[in-house]
Amino acid sequence: MKYRDLHIETQRQAPNNARTEGFSLLVRAGYLTRENVLTELGEYTINHLHDLSSDESFLPSRASGQRFHLSLPTIGNDNETFLPIASGSIEVAHCSACKYTERLEFAHFKKTPLPQEEQLPLEKILTPDCHTIEALANLLNIPKEKTAKALMYTHVSDGKFIFVVVRGDMQASEAKLKQNIGDIRPATADEIANSGAAIGYASPVGLKDILIVVDDLIPQSQNLVAGANETGYHLKNTNYRRDYIAEVVVDLIQAKASDACFHCRNPLSVLSADLVATNWKYNFESLLRALAKTHHDDKGLTLPHPAAPFDVYLMHLPGKEMDTRVKAEEIYNSLQSAGISVLFDDRDERAGVKFNGADLIGCPVRVTVGEKGLKEGMVELKLRKEKENRLVPMDKIVEEIKSSSMK
Ligand SMILES: [Zn+2]
């Protein structure tokens, strides 16, 4: 392809609305407009990535099961494929040992129950100004895991009052709750009062006509301190089954970094990532954005082969005595016949402008055809990843490119 045929326009300045370096570079390199729309170069690249998607050595597929690739170290499960990136918009839990990967809010982990105890008699105690688990644990001088945390919701579909209990040291995942019982919203103060519960002092003990949902660790936890449904009072030694029973017992806890992997007990890590495929179907625009975030330096994109839309950025420097453009055209034709994809910067621009463009667009190799080299039968070859360039005989350029850059 020729530069002018694709109507490429690179930008010196980062767009004002750039949220990430990747977006900023895609705009500056002319893949996206400032309005976040694909340009001709962007469309060309998307089509190129689409063509590559049949090649399992580039994009992991369900069939290959091979997740990790040099240019695209993805993680994921059968439904979703992520690319970990510091500026990624999704938090995922990941096990480096067995490769378990799940969105954080849905991730499972191995919970450790407290040592089993004999059930003690229920006891109502005065606990003034204990609206939080912290305050309660401090007042009674007990660990937070010996308390029951109450969360109250209302079913959106039928208005049913929902009482959720998790262990006091744990954070409930609203996503898991919705996955198990459907759409919910936080209960209003009136709805809480109508249920018989007291805000800050609530428990399901003694409440009627409500849906009780507990985390699966609750039936294994004895003698928890829970609200007495009376302001200023708590109940000591509440026990699931003896004092209340739930309609739904299920995992409701949000995993966190270093929780034990559900499958192999290795500590989980929490990573920021971007979603690049759903059911192994890649979203090529997301893929391009992810590649830009992971492959760049301060001069522009450094897209790897074969993800880059072109292997070679070919440019000529207008000469005083020789027609460098004719020679560049010859090289353009011979590279293309050798199956190497080329973007030919055929503009009559200054060297500096073209070099900047080449760095921004980020093809793996730059070939520069200049008068000085041509007099010796040489052209200049530079790899995008390297600082130095070298002179290569014109008739060796195809071999050189194939051996040095397309691995
Ligand atoms: Zn694991």
mmCIF file of C-alpha atoms and ligand atoms in Angstrom:
data_model
loop_
_atom_site.group_PDB
_atom_site.id
_atom_site.type_symbol
_atom_site.label_atom_id
_atom_site.label_comp_id
_atom_site.label_asym_id
_atom_site.label_seq_id
_atom_site.Cartn_x
_atom_site.Cartn_y
_atom_site.Cartn_z
ATOM 1 C CA MET A 1 0.000 0.000 0.000
ATOM 2 C CA LYS A 2 1.048 3.545 -0.570
ATOM 3 C CA TYR A 3 0.868 6.145 2.130
ATOM 4 C CA ARG A 4 -1.213 8.520 0.085
ATOM 5 C CA ASP A 5 -3.678 5.823 -0.997
ATOM 6 C CA LEU A 6 -4.557 5.235 2.655
ATOM 7 C CA HIS A 7 -4.876 8.997 3.311
ATOM 8 C CA ILE A 8 -2.826 8.621 6.495
ATOM 9 C CA GLU A 9 -2.605 11.686 8.708
ATOM 10 C CA THR A 10 -0.286 11.538 11.668
ATOM 11 C CA GLN A 11 -0.417 14.106 14.481
ATOM 12 C CA ARG A 12 2.389 15.784 16.376
ATOM 13 C CA GLN A 13 0.337 16.403 19.490
ATOM 14 C CA ALA A 14 -1.520 13.987 21.682
ATOM 15 C CA PRO A 15 -5.306 14.506 21.559
ATOM 16 C CA ASN A 16 -6.717 16.393 24.556
ATOM 17 C CA ASN A 17 -9.225 13.678 25.279
ATOM 18 C CA ALA A 18 -6.624 10.879 25.533
ATOM 19 C CA ARG A 19 -7.403 8.663 28.495
ATOM 20 C CA THR A 20 -4.586 6.240 27.815
ATOM 21 C CA GLU A 21 -1.212 6.356 26.099
ATOM 22 C CA GLY A 22 -2.442 3.601 23.759
ATOM 23 C CA PHE A 23 -5.431 5.646 22.536
ATOM 24 C CA SER A 24 -3.262 8.736 22.209
ATOM 25 C CA LEU A 25 -0.717 6.887 20.050
ATOM 26 C CA LEU A 26 -3.384 5.272 17.870
ATOM 27 C CA VAL A 27 -4.716 8.769 17.133
ATOM 28 C CA ARG A 28 -1.278 10.293 16.608
ATOM 29 C CA ALA A 29 -0.255 7.427 14.310
ATOM 30 C CA GLY A 30 -3.423 7.856 12.245
ATOM 31 C CA TYR A 31 -5.234 4.593 13.092
ATOM 32 C CA LEU A 32 -8.082 6.372 14.888
ATOM 33 C CA THR A 33 -9.618 9.810 14.638
ATOM 34 C CA ARG A 34 -9.806 11.996 17.726
ATOM 35 C CA GLU A 35 -13.463 11.017 17.819
ATOM 36 C CA ASN A 36 -12.378 7.410 18.326
ATOM 37 C CA VAL A 37 -13.405 6.226 14.854
ATOM 38 C CA LEU A 38 -11.248 3.926 12.725
ATOM 39 C CA THR A 39 -9.475 5.605 9.794
ATOM 40 C CA GLU A 40 -8.602 3.820 6.553
ATOM 41 C CA LEU A 41 -5.339 2.678 8.159
ATOM 42 C CA GLY A 42 -7.301 1.512 11.197
ATOM 43 C CA GLU A 43 -9.759 -0.442 9.050
ATOM 44 C CA TYR A 44 -6.903 -1.942 7.084
ATOM 45 C CA THR A 45 -5.264 -3.091 10.339
ATOM 46 C CA ILE A 46 -8.498 -4.559 11.691
ATOM 47 C CA ASN A 47 -8.905 -6.581 8.480
ATOM 48 C CA HIS A 48 -5.311 -7.708 8.777
ATOM 49 C CA LEU A 49 -5.853 -8.885 12.377
ATOM 50 C CA HIS A 50 -9.016 -10.639 11.257
ATOM 51 C CA ASP A 51 -7.047 -12.517 8.586
ATOM 52 C CA LEU A 52 -4.482 -13.488 11.206
ATOM 53 C CA SER A 53 -7.126 -14.893 13.528
ATOM 54 C CA SER A 54 -7.121 -18.190 11.637
ATOM 55 C CA ASP A 55 -3.443 -18.593 12.561
ATOM 56 C CA GLU A 56 -3.243 -20.279 15.962
ATOM 57 C CA SER A 57 0.382 -19.357 16.403
ATOM 58 C CA PHE A 58 -0.716 -15.730 16.655
ATOM 59 C CA LEU A 59 -4.090 -15.787 18.356
ATOM 60 C CA PRO A 60 -4.892 -18.362 21.030
ATOM 61 C CA SER A 61 -7.925 -20.412 20.086
ATOM 62 C CA ARG A 62 -10.189 -22.875 21.848
ATOM 63 C CA ALA A 63 -8.714 -25.674 19.743
ATOM 64 C CA SER A 64 -5.080 -24.946 20.527
ATOM 65 C CA GLY A 65 -5.713 -24.139 24.181
ATOM 66 C CA GLN A 66 -2.381 -22.362 23.945
ATOM 67 C CA ARG A 67 -2.938 -19.096 25.752
ATOM 68 C CA PHE A 68 0.469 -17.592 25.985
ATOM 69 C CA HIS A 69 1.987 -16.082 22.879
ATOM 70 C CA LEU A 70 4.928 -13.737 22.635
ATOM 71 C CA SER A 71 3.008 -10.890 21.069
ATOM 72 C CA LEU A 72 -0.234 -11.579 22.910
ATOM 73 C CA PRO A 73 0.131 -13.066 26.407
ATOM 74 C CA THR A 74 -3.566 -13.560 27.068
ATOM 75 C CA ILE A 75 -5.278 -15.144 30.047
ATOM 76 C CA GLY A 76 -8.849 -16.322 30.248
ATOM 77 C CA ASN A 77 -11.416 -19.060 30.498
ATOM 78 C CA ASP A 78 -13.703 -20.747 28.001
ATOM 79 C CA ASN A 79 -15.933 -17.694 27.794
ATOM 80 C CA GLU A 80 -13.626 -14.725 27.974
ATOM 81 C CA THR A 81 -10.096 -13.888 26.876
ATOM 82 C CA PHE A 82 -8.263 -10.990 28.513
ATOM 83 C CA LEU A 83 -5.020 -9.176 27.894
ATOM 84 C CA PRO A 84 -3.478 -8.016 31.196
ATOM 85 C CA ILE A 85 -2.600 -4.306 30.955
ATOM 86 C CA ALA A 86 -1.881 -1.870 33.786
ATOM 87 C CA SER A 87 -4.475 0.569 32.402
ATOM 88 C CA GLY A 88 -7.010 -2.186 31.698
ATOM 89 C CA SER A 89 -10.627 -1.516 32.562
ATOM 90 C CA ILE A 90 -11.564 -4.920 34.025
ATOM 91 C CA GLU A 91 -10.271 -6.518 37.220
ATOM 92 C CA VAL A 92 -9.618 -10.245 36.931
ATOM 93 C CA ALA A 93 -8.513 -12.861 39.425
ATOM 94 C CA HIS A 94 -5.793 -15.085 38.022
ATOM 95 C CA CYS A 95 -3.936 -18.139 39.308
ATOM 96 C CA SER A 96 -0.407 -18.318 37.916
ATOM 97 C CA ALA A 97 -0.175 -22.022 38.775
ATOM 98 C CA CYS A 98 -3.304 -23.591 37.220
ATOM 99 C CA LYS A 99 -4.189 -20.552 35.036
ATOM 100 C CA TYR A 100 -7.683 -20.205 36.513
ATOM 101 C CA THR A 101 -8.982 -16.803 35.370
ATOM 102 C CA GLU A 102 -12.280 -15.089 36.175
ATOM 103 C CA ARG A 103 -13.655 -11.580 36.484
ATOM 104 C CA LEU A 104 -12.917 -10.591 40.071
ATOM 105 C CA GLU A 105 -16.556 -10.165 41.073
ATOM 106 C CA PHE A 106 -17.343 -13.735 39.963
ATOM 107 C CA ALA A 107 -14.068 -15.414 40.981
ATOM 108 C CA HIS A 108 -14.175 -18.414 43.310
ATOM 109 C CA PHE A 109 -11.577 -19.056 45.956
ATOM 110 C CA LYS A 110 -10.959 -21.595 48.688
ATOM 111 C CA LYS A 111 -12.432 -20.375 51.963
ATOM 112 C CA THR A 112 -11.044 -21.462 55.294
ATOM 113 C CA PRO A 113 -13.744 -22.074 57.928
ATOM 114 C CA LEU A 114 -12.992 -21.180 61.545
ATOM 115 C CA PRO A 115 -12.400 -24.104 63.936
ATOM 116 C CA GLN A 116 -15.740 -25.773 64.778
ATOM 117 C CA GLU A 117 -17.187 -24.929 68.204
ATOM 118 C CA GLU A 118 -19.946 -26.137 70.466
ATOM 119 C CA GLN A 119 -23.090 -24.012 70.036
ATOM 120 C CA LEU A 120 -23.571 -21.651 72.995
ATOM 121 C CA PRO A 121 -26.895 -20.162 74.200
ATOM 122 C CA LEU A 122 -28.171 -17.030 72.500
ATOM 123 C CA GLU A 123 -27.546 -13.926 74.604
ATOM 124 C CA LYS A 124 -28.795 -10.364 74.073
ATOM 125 C CA ILE A 125 -26.138 -7.771 74.901
ATOM 126 C CA LEU A 126 -26.042 -3.971 75.078
ATOM 127 C CA THR A 127 -23.842 -2.557 72.291
ATOM 128 C CA PRO A 128 -24.362 1.215 72.047
ATOM 129 C CA ASP A 129 -22.996 3.083 68.993
ATOM 130 C CA CYS A 130 -22.040 -0.109 67.170
ATOM 131 C CA HIS A 131 -23.333 0.558 63.666
ATOM 132 C CA THR A 132 -20.334 -1.035 61.981
ATOM 133 C CA ILE A 133 -18.576 -4.394 62.192
ATOM 134 C CA GLU A 134 -15.363 -2.576 63.235
ATOM 135 C CA ALA A 135 -17.040 -0.805 66.136
ATOM 136 C CA LEU A 136 -18.728 -4.017 67.256
ATOM 137 C CA ALA A 137 -15.535 -6.100 67.101
ATOM 138 C CA ASN A 138 -13.660 -3.394 69.021
ATOM 139 C CA LEU A 139 -16.278 -3.085 71.742
ATOM 140 C CA LEU A 140 -16.520 -6.842 72.311
ATOM 141 C CA ASN A 141 -12.807 -7.386 71.689
ATOM 142 C CA ILE A 142 -13.441 -10.182 69.197
ATOM 143 C CA PRO A 143 -12.088 -10.722 65.655
ATOM 144 C CA LYS A 144 -14.347 -9.550 62.802
ATOM 145 C CA GLU A 145 -14.700 -13.149 61.598
ATOM 146 C CA LYS A 146 -16.746 -13.907 64.730
ATOM 147 C CA THR A 147 -19.441 -11.458 63.583
ATOM 148 C CA ALA A 148 -22.215 -11.731 60.995
ATOM 149 C CA LYS A 149 -22.515 -8.912 58.461
ATOM 150 C CA ALA A 150 -26.030 -8.026 57.307
ATOM 151 C CA LEU A 151 -26.946 -6.630 53.869
ATOM 152 C CA MET A 152 -30.502 -5.816 52.913
ATOM 153 C CA TYR A 153 -31.952 -5.599 49.407
ATOM 154 C CA THR A 154 -35.254 -5.633 47.593
ATOM 155 C CA HIS A 155 -36.007 -7.876 44.628
ATOM 156 C CA VAL A 156 -36.658 -5.644 41.610
ATOM 157 C CA SER A 157 -39.115 -8.096 40.034
ATOM 158 C CA ASP A 158 -41.487 -8.833 42.963
ATOM 159 C CA GLY A 159 -40.481 -6.372 45.717
ATOM 160 C CA LYS A 160 -39.513 -9.206 48.100
ATOM 161 C CA PHE A 161 -37.254 -8.182 50.996
ATOM 162 C CA ILE A 162 -33.895 -9.960 50.859
ATOM 163 C CA PHE A 163 -31.680 -10.465 53.886
ATOM 164 C CA VAL A 164 -28.075 -11.405 53.108
ATOM 165 C CA VAL A 165 -25.567 -12.649 55.685
ATOM 166 C CA VAL A 166 -21.829 -12.993 55.172
ATOM 167 C CA ARG A 167 -19.034 -13.356 57.718
ATOM 168 C CA GLY A 168 -18.044 -9.983 59.180
ATOM 169 C CA ASP A 169 -14.479 -10.078 57.839
ATOM 170 C CA MET A 170 -15.622 -10.645 54.245
ATOM 171 C CA GLN A 171 -16.872 -8.478 51.413
ATOM 172 C CA ALA A 172 -20.001 -9.578 49.569
ATOM 173 C CA SER A 173 -20.009 -9.518 45.763
ATOM 174 C CA GLU A 174 -23.212 -7.946 44.494
ATOM 175 C CA ALA A 175 -22.494 -9.563 41.105
ATOM 176 C CA LYS A 176 -22.580 -13.049 42.650
ATOM 177 C CA LEU A 177 -25.734 -12.144 44.551
ATOM 178 C CA LYS A 178 -27.471 -11.011 41.340
ATOM 179 C CA GLN A 179 -26.217 -14.080 39.504
ATOM 180 C CA ASN A 180 -27.942 -16.266 42.099
ATOM 181 C CA ILE A 181 -31.153 -14.453 42.919
ATOM 182 C CA GLY A 182 -31.787 -12.007 40.068
ATOM 183 C CA ASP A 183 -31.920 -8.240 39.912
ATOM 184 C CA ILE A 184 -31.878 -6.418 43.254
ATOM 185 C CA ARG A 185 -31.560 -2.896 44.651
ATOM 186 C CA PRO A 186 -30.581 -1.717 48.154
ATOM 187 C CA ALA A 187 -33.583 -1.755 50.489
ATOM 188 C CA THR A 188 -34.932 1.640 51.575
ATOM 189 C CA ALA A 189 -35.087 2.664 55.259
ATOM 190 C CA ASP A 190 -38.875 2.139 55.169
ATOM 191 C CA GLU A 191 -38.558 -1.340 53.700
ATOM 192 C CA ILE A 192 -36.004 -2.233 56.394
ATOM 193 C CA ALA A 193 -38.280 -0.938 59.167
ATOM 194 C CA ASN A 194 -41.264 -2.832 57.689
ATOM 195 C CA SER A 195 -39.284 -6.084 57.711
ATOM 196 C CA GLY A 196 -38.725 -5.767 61.456
ATOM 197 C CA ALA A 197 -34.983 -5.210 61.123
ATOM 198 C CA ALA A 198 -33.074 -2.271 62.673
ATOM 199 C CA ILE A 199 -30.455 -0.453 60.616
ATOM 200 C CA GLY A 200 -26.990 -1.110 62.066
ATOM 201 C CA TYR A 201 -28.398 -3.810 64.378
ATOM 202 C CA ALA A 202 -29.962 -6.209 61.874
ATOM 203 C CA SER A 203 -29.985 -9.983 61.654
ATOM 204 C CA PRO A 204 -32.422 -12.511 60.165
ATOM 205 C CA VAL A 205 -33.171 -13.905 63.642
ATOM 206 C CA GLY A 206 -36.918 -13.607 64.249
ATOM 207 C CA LEU A 207 -37.803 -11.941 60.923
ATOM 208 C CA LYS A 208 -40.707 -13.281 58.879
ATOM 209 C CA ASP A 209 -41.742 -13.245 55.205
ATOM 210 C CA ILE A 210 -38.309 -12.445 53.897
ATOM 211 C CA LEU A 211 -35.892 -14.228 51.582
ATOM 212 C CA ILE A 212 -32.742 -15.161 53.508
ATOM 213 C CA VAL A 213 -29.578 -15.666 51.478
ATOM 214 C CA VAL A 214 -26.323 -16.624 53.210
ATOM 215 C CA ASP A 215 -22.775 -17.214 52.110
ATOM 216 C CA ASP A 216 -21.827 -20.894 52.186
ATOM 217 C CA LEU A 217 -19.379 -20.251 55.035
ATOM 218 C CA ILE A 218 -22.172 -19.168 57.408
ATOM 219 C CA PRO A 219 -23.572 -22.671 58.135
ATOM 220 C CA GLN A 220 -20.034 -23.675 59.156
ATOM 221 C CA SER A 221 -19.524 -20.690 61.496
ATOM 222 C CA GLN A 222 -20.753 -21.053 65.057
ATOM 223 C CA ASN A 223 -21.538 -18.484 67.752
ATOM 224 C CA LEU A 224 -21.407 -15.354 65.582
ATOM 225 C CA VAL A 225 -22.379 -11.966 66.995
ATOM 226 C CA ALA A 226 -25.319 -10.576 64.976
ATOM 227 C CA GLY A 227 -27.835 -7.747 65.320
ATOM 228 C CA ALA A 228 -30.773 -8.121 67.735
ATOM 229 C CA ASN A 229 -33.101 -6.089 65.439
ATOM 230 C CA GLU A 230 -33.283 -3.517 68.214
ATOM 231 C CA THR A 231 -31.187 -0.342 68.179
ATOM 232 C CA GLY A 232 -28.288 -0.583 70.657
ATOM 233 C CA TYR A 233 -28.408 -4.377 71.035
ATOM 234 C CA HIS A 234 -26.712 -7.401 69.482
ATOM 235 C CA LEU A 235 -27.108 -11.128 69.912
ATOM 236 C CA LYS A 236 -24.154 -13.217 71.016
ATOM 237 C CA ASN A 237 -23.843 -16.832 69.809
ATOM 238 C CA THR A 238 -26.178 -16.823 66.814
ATOM 239 C CA ASN A 239 -26.090 -20.157 65.030
ATOM 240 C CA TYR A 240 -27.330 -20.927 61.548
ATOM 241 C CA ARG A 241 -30.062 -23.596 61.490
ATOM 242 C CA ARG A 242 -30.833 -23.264 65.225
ATOM 243 C CA ASP A 243 -31.679 -19.513 65.086
ATOM 244 C CA TYR A 244 -32.565 -18.956 61.414
ATOM 245 C CA ILE A 245 -32.434 -20.787 58.130
ATOM 246 C CA ALA A 246 -31.830 -19.559 54.586
ATOM 247 C CA GLU A 247 -33.587 -20.354 51.326
ATOM 248 C CA VAL A 248 -30.328 -19.864 49.423
ATOM 249 C CA VAL A 249 -26.848 -20.936 50.604
ATOM 250 C CA VAL A 250 -24.238 -20.080 48.026
ATOM 251 C CA ASP A 251 -20.805 -18.473 47.579
ATOM 252 C CA LEU A 252 -21.335 -14.710 47.826
ATOM 253 C CA ILE A 253 -17.853 -13.438 48.624
ATOM 254 C CA GLN A 254 -15.693 -11.157 46.512
ATOM 255 C CA ALA A 255 -12.216 -12.675 46.090
ATOM 256 C CA LYS A 256 -9.143 -10.552 46.767
ATOM 257 C CA ALA A 257 -5.438 -10.808 46.006
ATOM 258 C CA SER A 258 -3.698 -13.693 47.786
ATOM 259 C CA ASP A 259 -6.923 -15.608 48.483
ATOM 260 C CA ALA A 260 -6.330 -19.303 47.784
ATOM 261 C CA CYS A 261 -7.175 -20.553 44.271
ATOM 262 C CA PHE A 262 -10.332 -22.678 44.394
ATOM 263 C CA HIS A 263 -8.687 -25.360 42.241
ATOM 264 C CA CYS A 264 -5.088 -25.534 43.456
ATOM 265 C CA ARG A 265 -4.803 -23.283 46.550
ATOM 266 C CA ASN A 266 -2.067 -21.164 44.974
ATOM 267 C CA PRO A 267 -2.501 -17.483 45.995
ATOM 268 C CA LEU A 268 -4.599 -15.613 43.413
ATOM 269 C CA SER A 269 -3.417 -12.366 41.869
ATOM 270 C CA VAL A 270 -5.708 -9.538 40.886
ATOM 271 C CA LEU A 271 -4.819 -8.008 37.515
ATOM 272 C CA SER A 272 -6.134 -5.158 35.413
ATOM 273 C CA ALA A 273 -6.965 -6.348 31.916
ATOM 274 C CA ASP A 274 -8.868 -5.621 28.737
ATOM 275 C CA LEU A 275 -11.373 -8.037 27.255
ATOM 276 C CA VAL A 276 -10.244 -9.043 23.747
ATOM 277 C CA ALA A 277 -12.418 -12.070 22.966
ATOM 278 C CA THR A 278 -15.756 -13.539 24.001
ATOM 279 C CA ASN A 279 -16.330 -17.244 23.391
ATOM 280 C CA TRP A 280 -13.014 -17.213 21.520
ATOM 281 C CA LYS A 281 -14.371 -14.660 19.048
ATOM 282 C CA TYR A 282 -11.964 -11.764 18.982
ATOM 283 C CA ASN A 283 -13.036 -8.168 18.974
ATOM 284 C CA PHE A 284 -10.367 -6.838 16.651
ATOM 285 C CA GLU A 285 -10.793 -3.212 17.620
ATOM 286 C CA SER A 286 -10.241 -4.123 21.287
ATOM 287 C CA LEU A 287 -7.284 -6.187 20.180
ATOM 288 C CA LEU A 288 -5.736 -3.235 18.333
ATOM 289 C CA ARG A 289 -6.263 -0.976 21.363
ATOM 290 C CA ALA A 290 -4.740 -3.610 23.649
ATOM 291 C CA LEU A 291 -1.756 -4.038 21.326
ATOM 292 C CA ALA A 292 -1.218 -0.276 21.296
ATOM 293 C CA LYS A 293 -1.294 -0.182 25.094
ATOM 294 C CA THR A 294 1.239 -2.993 25.387
ATOM 295 C CA HIS A 295 3.514 -2.172 22.441
ATOM 296 C CA HIS A 296 4.822 1.379 22.333
ATOM 297 C CA ASP A 297 7.688 3.623 23.359
ATOM 298 C CA ASP A 298 7.908 7.405 23.667
ATOM 299 C CA LYS A 299 8.152 7.829 19.876
ATOM 300 C CA GLY A 300 5.147 5.780 18.876
ATOM 301 C CA LEU A 301 3.806 2.278 18.384
ATOM 302 C CA THR A 302 6.110 -0.733 18.240
ATOM 303 C CA LEU A 303 3.692 -3.276 16.806
ATOM 304 C CA PRO A 304 5.192 -6.755 16.546
ATOM 305 C CA HIS A 305 5.243 -8.958 13.480
ATOM 306 C CA PRO A 306 2.755 -10.266 12.436
ATOM 307 C CA ALA A 307 0.251 -8.002 14.215
ATOM 308 C CA ALA A 308 1.580 -4.850 12.556
ATOM 309 C CA PRO A 309 -0.446 -3.967 9.449
ATOM 310 C CA PHE A 310 2.784 -3.800 7.432
ATOM 311 C CA ASP A 311 6.134 -5.492 7.957
ATOM 312 C CA VAL A 312 8.052 -2.663 6.331
ATOM 313 C CA TYR A 313 7.803 1.111 6.285
ATOM 314 C CA LEU A 314 9.556 2.084 3.050
ATOM 315 C CA MET A 315 10.504 5.703 2.403
ATOM 316 C CA HIS A 316 12.624 7.680 -0.012
ATOM 317 C CA LEU A 317 14.513 10.871 0.743
ATOM 318 C CA PRO A 318 14.235 13.208 -2.243
ATOM 319 C CA GLY A 319 17.705 13.505 -3.884
ATOM 320 C CA LYS A 320 19.571 16.312 -5.640
ATOM 321 C CA GLU A 321 21.019 14.306 -8.497
ATOM 322 C CA MET A 322 19.209 10.977 -8.470
ATOM 323 C CA ASP A 323 15.542 10.055 -8.599
ATOM 324 C CA THR A 324 15.356 8.137 -5.318
ATOM 325 C CA ARG A 325 11.662 7.600 -5.720
ATOM 326 C CA VAL A 326 12.103 5.402 -8.796
ATOM 327 C CA LYS A 327 14.549 3.194 -6.862
ATOM 328 C CA ALA A 328 12.191 3.049 -3.895
ATOM 329 C CA GLU A 329 9.417 1.979 -6.242
ATOM 330 C CA GLU A 330 11.647 -0.869 -7.481
ATOM 331 C CA ILE A 331 12.254 -2.004 -3.913
ATOM 332 C CA TYR A 332 8.538 -1.682 -3.174
ATOM 333 C CA ASN A 333 7.770 -4.059 -6.035
ATOM 334 C CA SER A 334 10.446 -6.589 -5.138
ATOM 335 C CA LEU A 335 9.437 -6.689 -1.458
ATOM 336 C CA GLN A 336 5.803 -7.203 -2.377
ATOM 337 C CA SER A 337 6.661 -9.995 -4.838
ATOM 338 C CA ALA A 338 8.577 -11.648 -1.990
ATOM 339 C CA GLY A 339 5.416 -11.665 0.132
ATOM 340 C CA ILE A 340 6.519 -8.869 2.469
ATOM 341 C CA SER A 341 3.834 -6.317 3.240
ATOM 342 C CA VAL A 342 4.977 -2.747 2.714
ATOM 343 C CA LEU A 343 3.710 0.710 3.473
ATOM 344 C CA PHE A 344 5.442 2.992 0.986
ATOM 345 C CA ASP A 345 5.697 6.589 2.221
ATOM 346 C CA ASP A 346 5.625 8.101 -1.254
ATOM 347 C CA ARG A 347 5.229 11.695 -0.062
ATOM 348 C CA ASP A 348 7.719 14.397 -0.991
ATOM 349 C CA GLU A 349 8.223 15.372 2.627
ATOM 350 C CA ARG A 350 11.348 16.224 4.621
ATOM 351 C CA ALA A 351 13.286 13.340 6.135
ATOM 352 C CA GLY A 352 12.364 14.324 9.710
ATOM 353 C CA VAL A 353 8.633 14.274 8.976
ATOM 354 C CA LYS A 354 8.893 10.820 7.430
ATOM 355 C CA PHE A 355 11.052 9.403 10.215
ATOM 356 C CA ASN A 356 8.524 10.627 12.779
ATOM 357 C CA GLY A 357 5.703 9.052 10.796
ATOM 358 C CA ALA A 358 7.550 5.740 10.619
ATOM 359 C CA ASP A 359 8.142 5.733 14.389
ATOM 360 C CA LEU A 360 4.514 6.608 15.119
ATOM 361 C CA ILE A 361 2.949 3.988 12.834
ATOM 362 C CA GLY A 362 5.314 1.393 14.256
ATOM 363 C CA CYS A 363 6.018 -1.175 11.503
ATOM 364 C CA PRO A 364 8.765 -3.631 12.578
ATOM 365 C CA VAL A 365 11.246 -2.499 9.867
ATOM 366 C CA ARG A 366 12.031 0.829 8.242
ATOM 367 C CA VAL A 367 13.805 0.943 4.868
ATOM 368 C CA THR A 368 15.140 4.316 3.761
ATOM 369 C CA VAL A 369 16.214 4.974 0.179
ATOM 370 C CA GLY A 370 18.559 7.977 0.024
ATOM 371 C CA GLU A 371 20.923 9.388 -2.565
ATOM 372 C CA LYS A 372 24.092 8.856 -0.555
ATOM 373 C CA GLY A 373 23.482 5.150 -0.024
ATOM 374 C CA LEU A 374 22.210 4.568 -3.534
ATOM 375 C CA LYS A 375 25.520 5.761 -4.980
ATOM 376 C CA GLU A 376 27.062 2.718 -3.289
ATOM 377 C CA GLY A 377 24.105 0.493 -4.202
ATOM 378 C CA MET A 378 22.923 0.479 -0.581
ATOM 379 C CA VAL A 379 19.736 1.283 1.321
ATOM 380 C CA GLU A 380 19.329 1.890 5.045
ATOM 381 C CA LEU A 381 17.568 -0.687 7.187
ATOM 382 C CA LYS A 382 16.402 0.000 10.723
ATOM 383 C CA LEU A 383 14.413 -2.202 13.077
ATOM 384 C CA ARG A 384 11.764 -0.282 15.028
ATOM 385 C CA LYS A 385 12.915 -1.873 18.293
ATOM 386 C CA GLU A 386 16.553 -0.910 17.767
ATOM 387 C CA LYS A 387 18.289 2.438 17.830
ATOM 388 C CA GLU A 388 20.942 1.817 15.186
ATOM 389 C CA ASN A 389 20.447 1.477 11.477
ATOM 390 C CA ARG A 390 22.713 -0.227 8.951
ATOM 391 C CA LEU A 391 23.350 -0.156 5.229
ATOM 392 C CA VAL A 392 22.317 -3.177 3.212
ATOM 393 C CA PRO A 393 23.018 -3.848 -0.498
ATOM 394 C CA MET A 394 19.883 -3.261 -2.526
ATOM 395 C CA ASP A 395 19.879 -6.789 -3.928
ATOM 396 C CA LYS A 396 20.089 -8.314 -0.420
ATOM 397 C CA ILE A 397 17.242 -6.360 1.131
ATOM 398 C CA VAL A 398 14.594 -9.095 0.849
ATOM 399 C CA GLU A 399 16.816 -11.701 2.548
ATOM 400 C CA GLU A 400 17.848 -9.253 5.234
ATOM 401 C CA ILE A 401 14.303 -8.344 6.117
ATOM 402 C CA LYS A 402 13.179 -11.954 6.155
ATOM 403 C CA SER A 403 16.027 -13.057 8.417
ATOM 404 C CA SER A 404 16.120 -10.145 10.829
ATOM 405 C CA SER A 405 12.644 -8.970 11.546
ATOM 406 C CA MET A 406 9.895 -11.404 10.817
ATOM 407 C CA LYS A 407 10.487 -13.879 13.565
HETATM 408 ZN ZN ZN B 1 -4.970 -22.455 40.697
#
